[in-house]
Amino acid sequence: MKSNLTENFRQLVVEQKNFFRSNKTKDISFRIEALKKLKTAIKNNEKLLMAALKTDLNKSEFDAYTTEIGIIIAEINFTLRHLQSWVKPEKVKTPLTHIGSTSYIYSEPYGVALIISPWNYPFQLAIAPLIGAIAAGNCAVIKPSELTPKTSELVATLIDDIFPVDYISVVEGDVETSQALLNEKFDYIFFTGSVPVGKIIMEAAAKTLTPVTLELGGKSPCIVHEDANLKIAAKRIAWGKYVNAGQTCVAPDYLYVHHAIKAEFLELLKQAIEELYGKEPLHNPNFTRIVSERHFNRLRCFVKSDKTIIGGGWDEAKLMIEPTVLADITWNDSVMDDEIFGPILPVLEYSTISEVVEGIQNHPNPLALYLFTESDTVQREVLNSISFGGGCVNDTVYHLSSPYLPFGGVGTSGMGAYHGKGSFDTFSHRKSVLMQTTRFDIPFRYPNLKNGLEKIKLFLK
Ligand code: NAD
């Protein structure tokens, strides 16, 4: 659905609420059918999706499949395998004071969910939350990013072809469209995007007390300790940083490298970048471009630095920037002010882990943190001292693709989590119900019981 700025979305939300109230989405076989339809449509549109992602971001077919299409198919398969067990009411214990009754927690859908998504993984981040919304039995409206218009259009067509608009609908448009949607009363809002817009979303949701999940961003550190396996570290960091040209919410934003191994590690990093993207990445047809001129100009300011030790080139016509590494950076450099969200990797040097811990703790909670070390003590110290959304020891980014690990931020990097059962839980309200017997009636709770207080104190002491 193309949005018309004068249009308000009240009618759409009313229609989805009516559909929800018909209880069709509460039927498990309806949800399973919807997920299967979604999977088939994605498979049938695989080539078109790859072409759209190529046009919008110059994504290679390999990246498009691994980071957008394949990851979604795996998530649908996982959900289909487990949904029957997730939907079962959970029987929980009942205390002695409630004798005669049984207790259950029912997972019930919220109703109509609004999903607002960003441009960096424009397909994955619009559809992954939708899988959770459908699995939990909700209706949904998706607002994809306007900065990746081909993918947005294809998502709209694909969804329109398989679902009625009063069940699942895609509204295309920019900030004004997003704000017009936020004026409506949804039952849940799932937002993926930047920290400043996250605050706007939460403010809008507060007006109607609508629950939110905020999947935001920030500066994610990556620590390379002196005892790390440097070759593996270099390869996994180069991959996690430069995939999608660094436009990944969980990409290592900056490196903390121990001074004793810094020179050796940076040489290995240079080799790893070359192995992945060749000697001339600007001529590599498979290297992702920067999404817009505005972002390109913002990033270009950082590569012109005299601190550039790897890369540093760009091509304005193609909106491409080489994988770049900046050395001898401190927290006073402007590249350390905000999330970089591009193929530029600043390197800070350190001597002790407590220095690193302090440096990170003085800044907002990261969305991700990566630590390369063979030492259990260092692992314990870092994991125990620093609060972050999620991350890896001896890897980067990979945690995000495990359906067994709920994915989300903490503090300014977000609230709530999804993927796997986490998605089902996010889009479900857990309704607690006590099933009481009528075969007898325990008198303790009633105030007219003789010596009632003494008796109740035997239980509640
Ligand atoms: P963004 O916040 O600018 O936009 C995200 C969505 O919000 C878009 O659909 C956009 O149209 C809408 N929007 C923008 N301004 C708005 C406003 N004022 N009111 C209402 N809606 C508005 O983010 P982006 O530039 O598309 O994405 C990059 C950011 O997203 C980075 O900070 C990145 O870290 C973060 N991100 C986080 C995750 C995660 O899973 N945590 C994933 C991808 C990206």
PDB file of N, CA, C and O in Angstrom, residues 5 241 441:
ATOM      1  N   LEU A   5      -0.149  11.140   2.039  1.00  0.00           N
ATOM      2  CA  LEU A   5       0.151  11.846   3.279  1.00  0.00           C
ATOM      3  C   LEU A   5      -1.061  12.433   3.978  1.00  0.00           C
ATOM      4  O   LEU A   5      -1.043  12.665   5.180  1.00  0.00           O
ATOM      5  N   LYS A 241      32.945  -6.621  10.573  1.00  0.00           N
ATOM      6  CA  LYS A 241      32.944  -5.170  10.401  1.00  0.00           C
ATOM      7  C   LYS A 241      32.518  -4.760   8.985  1.00  0.00           C
ATOM      8  O   LYS A 241      31.739  -3.835   8.802  1.00  0.00           O
ATOM      9  N   ASP A 441     -14.205 -24.993  50.003  1.00  0.00           N
ATOM     10  CA  ASP A 441     -13.861 -23.572  50.112  1.00  0.00           C
ATOM     11  C   ASP A 441     -13.037 -23.377  51.384  1.00  0.00           C
ATOM     12  O   ASP A 441     -13.563 -23.463  52.489  1.00  0.00           O
TER      13      ASP A 441
END
